[in-house]
Structures are given as C-alpha cells and as structure tokens.
Amino acid sequence: MNDVDPDYVVVGETRSYSIERLEKAVHLVLKGAKLIGTNPDLTGPTERGIVPATGSLIAPIELATGKKAYFIGKPNPFMMRRAVKYLNAMSRETVIIGDRMDTDIIAGVEAEVDTVLVLSGVTAKEDISTFAYTPKYVMSGLAEVVEKLS
C-alpha cells in the first residue's frame, strides 16, 4: 500500500475526512488509480441521528475526476454470493437483514436470498411502496427478528 502511485483509492466511512485527504484522492484517481467505494449509502443512522455515509464522501471525488466508483459492498450481489459460498451455505438457506431498501434489500434480491427489512433504521414502512421490489419480511427491529427466531 502506498499513497504515491496506488492501483486503487478505497473510500469507506470515516470520521477523519478532510479536504487534504479529498484532494489527495482526487490527484491519485486523476493519475490512474481506480476509485473503489465500500458501499454507496448516502447517509447512515447513528445515535446522534442521520450522518453522511460513504456515498456522500465519495461523491466529491467522482465529481472532481469524472470517474465513477465501483462499489464492492451492498448492493453489489457479488459480495453476497461470496459470503454464501464462504459460509458453505446455500442461497435458499440464507437471509440478509437490513434497514435500507436501496442497498440491503436490493442486495438480497439480486443475490437471490431472502430479505428482512427492519424499520429501526433508514427506511420507513411507507417508503417500501416506492421501490420496484419488496422485502420478503418486514419487522420493527432486530428484537423482533430474534423473537421470531426463538
């Protein structure tokens, strides 16, 4: 790994985002490094409320360079397929639990695994109908998931 002529610039969620790091990323991508994002989520929930996530942090680099990031995390179904294979499981025995229709649930749909949307995060129940796909299950939160598994 180096910050002079890397093959890739990888952006993930961080609390140490700065204009200096942004400028460095732009220069490296313009020199030929490929832009990789851990996930395209624009926002994420925290104890303090909604905050910018990787998609928001990577957007200025995309805009400044004219290069689109390749996202290796959700909703990329490749990650889901690799996880299922790593666990030596079968897709029909697998479920993804998430709070976002636009990453978590679409990842499961595209990887052909069952989906559980928990309403304790980003997506609200009334938002579900705005998407062209639906989760298999909708639950209030992880406590309900655990209860159903018991």
PDB file of C-alpha atoms in Angstrom:
ATOM      1  CA  MET A   1       0.000   0.000   0.000  1.00  0.00           C
ATOM      2  CA  ASN A   2       1.232   3.445  -0.843  1.00  0.00           C
ATOM      3  CA  ASP A   3      -0.067   6.933  -1.356  1.00  0.00           C
ATOM      4  CA  VAL A   4       2.163   7.815  -4.310  1.00  0.00           C
ATOM      5  CA  ASP A   5       1.053   5.541  -7.175  1.00  0.00           C
ATOM      6  CA  PRO A   6      -1.554   3.078  -5.861  1.00  0.00           C
ATOM      7  CA  ASP A   7      -3.672   0.876  -8.089  1.00  0.00           C
ATOM      8  CA  TYR A   8      -6.765   1.780  -6.079  1.00  0.00           C
ATOM      9  CA  VAL A   9      -8.167   4.549  -3.932  1.00  0.00           C
ATOM     10  CA  VAL A  10     -10.624   2.963  -1.490  1.00  0.00           C
ATOM     11  CA  VAL A  11     -13.185   5.140   0.286  1.00  0.00           C
ATOM     12  CA  GLY A  12     -15.205   3.966   3.264  1.00  0.00           C
ATOM     13  CA  GLU A  13     -16.934   5.580   6.195  1.00  0.00           C
ATOM     14  CA  THR A  14     -14.577   7.599   8.347  1.00  0.00           C
ATOM     15  CA  ARG A  15     -14.578  10.352  10.925  1.00  0.00           C
ATOM     16  CA  SER A  16     -11.228  11.665   9.668  1.00  0.00           C
ATOM     17  CA  TYR A  17     -12.463  13.012   6.333  1.00  0.00           C
ATOM     18  CA  SER A  18     -10.626  16.209   5.427  1.00  0.00           C
ATOM     19  CA  ILE A  19     -10.062  18.482   2.450  1.00  0.00           C
ATOM     20  CA  GLU A  20      -6.435  17.291   2.356  1.00  0.00           C
ATOM     21  CA  ARG A  21      -7.492  13.630   2.065  1.00  0.00           C
ATOM     22  CA  LEU A  22     -10.100  14.566  -0.539  1.00  0.00           C
ATOM     23  CA  GLU A  23      -7.509  16.423  -2.626  1.00  0.00           C
ATOM     24  CA  LYS A  24      -5.073  13.505  -2.348  1.00  0.00           C
ATOM     25  CA  ALA A  25      -7.736  11.056  -3.512  1.00  0.00           C
ATOM     26  CA  VAL A  26      -8.628  13.280  -6.481  1.00  0.00           C
ATOM     27  CA  HIS A  27      -4.962  13.567  -7.527  1.00  0.00           C
ATOM     28  CA  LEU A  28      -4.394   9.801  -7.260  1.00  0.00           C
ATOM     29  CA  VAL A  29      -7.521   8.968  -9.269  1.00  0.00           C
ATOM     30  CA  LEU A  30      -6.534  11.503 -11.924  1.00  0.00           C
ATOM     31  CA  LYS A  31      -3.108   9.789 -12.077  1.00  0.00           C
ATOM     32  CA  GLY A  32      -4.820   6.475 -12.866  1.00  0.00           C
ATOM     33  CA  ALA A  33      -5.824   4.842  -9.582  1.00  0.00           C
ATOM     34  CA  LYS A  34      -9.208   3.144  -9.757  1.00  0.00           C
ATOM     35  CA  LEU A  35     -11.865   4.505  -7.395  1.00  0.00           C
ATOM     36  CA  ILE A  36     -13.434   1.914  -5.075  1.00  0.00           C
ATOM     37  CA  GLY A  37     -16.207   2.529  -2.540  1.00  0.00           C
ATOM     38  CA  THR A  38     -17.158   0.224   0.291  1.00  0.00           C
ATOM     39  CA  ASN A  39     -20.871   0.997  -0.218  1.00  0.00           C
ATOM     40  CA  PRO A  40     -22.995   3.650  -1.948  1.00  0.00           C
ATOM     41  CA  ASP A  41     -25.088   4.635   1.115  1.00  0.00           C
ATOM     42  CA  LEU A  42     -25.507   8.411   1.120  1.00  0.00           C
ATOM     43  CA  THR A  43     -26.485   8.500   4.791  1.00  0.00           C
ATOM     44  CA  GLY A  44     -26.485   6.253   7.808  1.00  0.00           C
ATOM     45  CA  PRO A  45     -28.110   6.209  11.222  1.00  0.00           C
ATOM     46  CA  THR A  46     -26.156   6.920  14.416  1.00  0.00           C
ATOM     47  CA  GLU A  47     -27.090   7.687  17.997  1.00  0.00           C
ATOM     48  CA  ARG A  48     -26.896  11.370  17.007  1.00  0.00           C
ATOM     49  CA  GLY A  49     -29.217  10.911  14.021  1.00  0.00           C
ATOM     50  CA  ILE A  50     -28.560  10.626  10.295  1.00  0.00           C
ATOM     51  CA  VAL A  51     -24.990  11.376   9.154  1.00  0.00           C
ATOM     52  CA  PRO A  52     -23.179  11.322   5.785  1.00  0.00           C
ATOM     53  CA  ALA A  53     -22.029   7.866   4.706  1.00  0.00           C
ATOM     54  CA  THR A  54     -19.625   6.578   2.053  1.00  0.00           C
ATOM     55  CA  GLY A  55     -21.739   7.603  -0.948  1.00  0.00           C
ATOM     56  CA  SER A  56     -21.668  11.215   0.246  1.00  0.00           C
ATOM     57  CA  LEU A  57     -17.949  11.082   0.964  1.00  0.00           C
ATOM     58  CA  ILE A  58     -17.053   9.625  -2.429  1.00  0.00           C
ATOM     59  CA  ALA A  59     -19.305  11.935  -4.484  1.00  0.00           C
ATOM     60  CA  PRO A  60     -16.871  14.907  -4.499  1.00  0.00           C
ATOM     61  CA  ILE A  61     -14.104  12.628  -5.814  1.00  0.00           C
ATOM     62  CA  GLU A  62     -16.379  11.350  -8.582  1.00  0.00           C
ATOM     63  CA  LEU A  63     -17.418  14.882  -9.494  1.00  0.00           C
ATOM     64  CA  ALA A  64     -13.871  16.272  -9.487  1.00  0.00           C
ATOM     65  CA  THR A  65     -12.404  13.406 -11.524  1.00  0.00           C
ATOM     66  CA  GLY A  66     -15.296  12.452 -13.788  1.00  0.00           C
ATOM     67  CA  LYS A  67     -14.739   8.831 -12.663  1.00  0.00           C
ATOM     68  CA  LYS A  68     -17.490   6.687 -11.164  1.00  0.00           C
ATOM     69  CA  ALA A  69     -16.632   4.495  -8.209  1.00  0.00           C
ATOM     70  CA  TYR A  70     -17.039   0.737  -8.252  1.00  0.00           C
ATOM     71  CA  PHE A  71     -18.786  -0.281  -5.040  1.00  0.00           C
ATOM     72  CA  ILE A  72     -17.680  -3.602  -3.599  1.00  0.00           C
ATOM     73  CA  GLY A  73     -20.252  -3.720  -0.791  1.00  0.00           C
ATOM     74  CA  LYS A  74     -24.018  -3.777  -0.777  1.00  0.00           C
ATOM     75  CA  PRO A  75     -25.874  -3.697  -3.098  1.00  0.00           C
ATOM     76  CA  ASN A  76     -23.227  -5.470  -5.182  1.00  0.00           C
ATOM     77  CA  PRO A  77     -24.561  -9.061  -5.327  1.00  0.00           C
ATOM     78  CA  PHE A  78     -21.010 -10.378  -5.735  1.00  0.00           C
ATOM     79  CA  MET A  79     -20.375  -9.741  -2.032  1.00  0.00           C
ATOM     80  CA  MET A  80     -23.493 -11.682  -1.072  1.00  0.00           C
ATOM     81  CA  ARG A  81     -22.608 -14.623  -3.309  1.00  0.00           C
ATOM     82  CA  ARG A  82     -19.067 -14.745  -1.889  1.00  0.00           C
ATOM     83  CA  ALA A  83     -20.401 -14.677   1.669  1.00  0.00           C
ATOM     84  CA  VAL A  84     -22.828 -17.522   0.983  1.00  0.00           C
ATOM     85  CA  LYS A  85     -20.024 -19.553  -0.605  1.00  0.00           C
ATOM     86  CA  TYR A  86     -17.620 -18.747   2.257  1.00  0.00           C
ATOM     87  CA  LEU A  87     -20.186 -19.942   4.793  1.00  0.00           C
ATOM     88  CA  ASN A  88     -20.657 -23.111   2.734  1.00  0.00           C
ATOM     89  CA  ALA A  89     -24.374 -22.358   2.724  1.00  0.00           C
ATOM     90  CA  MET A  90     -26.993 -22.304   0.024  1.00  0.00           C
ATOM     91  CA  SER A  91     -28.843 -19.187  -1.099  1.00  0.00           C
ATOM     92  CA  ARG A  92     -32.186 -20.669  -0.072  1.00  0.00           C
ATOM     93  CA  GLU A  93     -30.802 -21.119   3.483  1.00  0.00           C
ATOM     94  CA  THR A  94     -29.554 -17.532   3.702  1.00  0.00           C
ATOM     95  CA  VAL A  95     -31.174 -14.270   4.712  1.00  0.00           C
ATOM     96  CA  ILE A  96     -29.985 -10.683   4.684  1.00  0.00           C
ATOM     97  CA  ILE A  97     -31.261  -8.354   7.378  1.00  0.00           C
ATOM     98  CA  GLY A  98     -31.014  -4.636   6.766  1.00  0.00           C
ATOM     99  CA  ASP A  99     -32.566  -1.243   7.299  1.00  0.00           C
ATOM    100  CA  ARG A 100     -32.205   0.128   3.759  1.00  0.00           C
ATOM    101  CA  MET A 101     -34.233  -0.791   0.715  1.00  0.00           C
ATOM    102  CA  ASP A 102     -31.681   0.782  -1.656  1.00  0.00           C
ATOM    103  CA  THR A 103     -28.688  -1.288  -0.520  1.00  0.00           C
ATOM    104  CA  ASP A 104     -29.505  -4.085   1.933  1.00  0.00           C
ATOM    105  CA  ILE A 105     -32.755  -5.345   0.418  1.00  0.00           C
ATOM    106  CA  ILE A 106     -31.764  -4.939  -3.236  1.00  0.00           C
ATOM    107  CA  ALA A 107     -28.521  -6.812  -2.440  1.00  0.00           C
ATOM    108  CA  GLY A 108     -30.563  -9.763  -1.195  1.00  0.00           C
ATOM    109  CA  VAL A 109     -32.999  -9.603  -4.106  1.00  0.00           C
ATOM    110  CA  GLU A 110     -30.181  -9.551  -6.674  1.00  0.00           C
ATOM    111  CA  ALA A 111     -28.261 -12.332  -4.902  1.00  0.00           C
ATOM    112  CA  GLU A 112     -31.475 -14.383  -4.644  1.00  0.00           C
ATOM    113  CA  VAL A 113     -31.510 -14.666  -0.850  1.00  0.00           C
ATOM    114  CA  ASP A 114     -34.430 -13.943   1.442  1.00  0.00           C
ATOM    115  CA  THR A 115     -34.648 -10.403   2.789  1.00  0.00           C
ATOM    116  CA  VAL A 116     -35.723  -8.916   6.099  1.00  0.00           C
ATOM    117  CA  LEU A 117     -36.261  -5.166   6.288  1.00  0.00           C
ATOM    118  CA  VAL A 118     -36.022  -3.819   9.829  1.00  0.00           C
ATOM    119  CA  LEU A 119     -37.781  -0.498  10.342  1.00  0.00           C
ATOM    120  CA  SER A 120     -35.376   0.674  13.051  1.00  0.00           C
ATOM    121  CA  GLY A 121     -33.024   2.464  10.656  1.00  0.00           C
ATOM    122  CA  VAL A 122     -33.268   4.441   7.433  1.00  0.00           C
ATOM    123  CA  THR A 123     -36.265   3.044   5.518  1.00  0.00           C
ATOM    124  CA  ALA A 124     -39.764   3.708   6.876  1.00  0.00           C
ATOM    125  CA  LYS A 125     -42.733   1.405   6.226  1.00  0.00           C
ATOM    126  CA  GLU A 126     -44.376   3.988   3.950  1.00  0.00           C
ATOM    127  CA  ASP A 127     -41.209   4.107   1.785  1.00  0.00           C
ATOM    128  CA  ILE A 128     -41.429   0.441   0.771  1.00  0.00           C
ATOM    129  CA  SER A 129     -44.073   1.020  -1.905  1.00  0.00           C
ATOM    130  CA  THR A 130     -41.815   3.486  -3.731  1.00  0.00           C
ATOM    131  CA  PHE A 131     -39.439   0.677  -4.764  1.00  0.00           C
ATOM    132  CA  ALA A 132     -39.911  -1.782  -7.632  1.00  0.00           C
ATOM    133  CA  TYR A 133     -39.025  -4.694  -5.337  1.00  0.00           C
ATOM    134  CA  THR A 134     -40.129  -5.704  -1.848  1.00  0.00           C
ATOM    135  CA  PRO A 135     -38.537  -7.447   1.107  1.00  0.00           C
ATOM    136  CA  LYS A 136     -39.778 -10.931   1.960  1.00  0.00           C
ATOM    137  CA  TYR A 137     -40.264  -9.906   5.598  1.00  0.00           C
ATOM    138  CA  VAL A 138     -40.720  -6.540   7.338  1.00  0.00           C
ATOM    139  CA  MET A 139     -40.037  -6.301  11.074  1.00  0.00           C
ATOM    140  CA  SER A 140     -39.884  -3.465  13.564  1.00  0.00           C
ATOM    141  CA  GLY A 141     -36.263  -4.125  14.548  1.00  0.00           C
ATOM    142  CA  LEU A 142     -33.687  -6.730  15.472  1.00  0.00           C
ATOM    143  CA  ALA A 143     -35.551  -7.579  18.679  1.00  0.00           C
ATOM    144  CA  GLU A 144     -38.475  -8.813  16.566  1.00  0.00           C
ATOM    145  CA  VAL A 145     -36.097 -10.809  14.358  1.00  0.00           C
ATOM    146  CA  VAL A 146     -34.634 -12.525  17.437  1.00  0.00           C
ATOM    147  CA  GLU A 147     -38.136 -13.141  18.797  1.00  0.00           C
ATOM    148  CA  LYS A 148     -39.228 -14.790  15.530  1.00  0.00           C
ATOM    149  CA  LEU A 149     -36.132 -16.994  15.507  1.00  0.00           C
ATOM    150  CA  SER A 150     -36.800 -18.231  19.065  1.00  0.00           C
TER     151      SER A 150
END
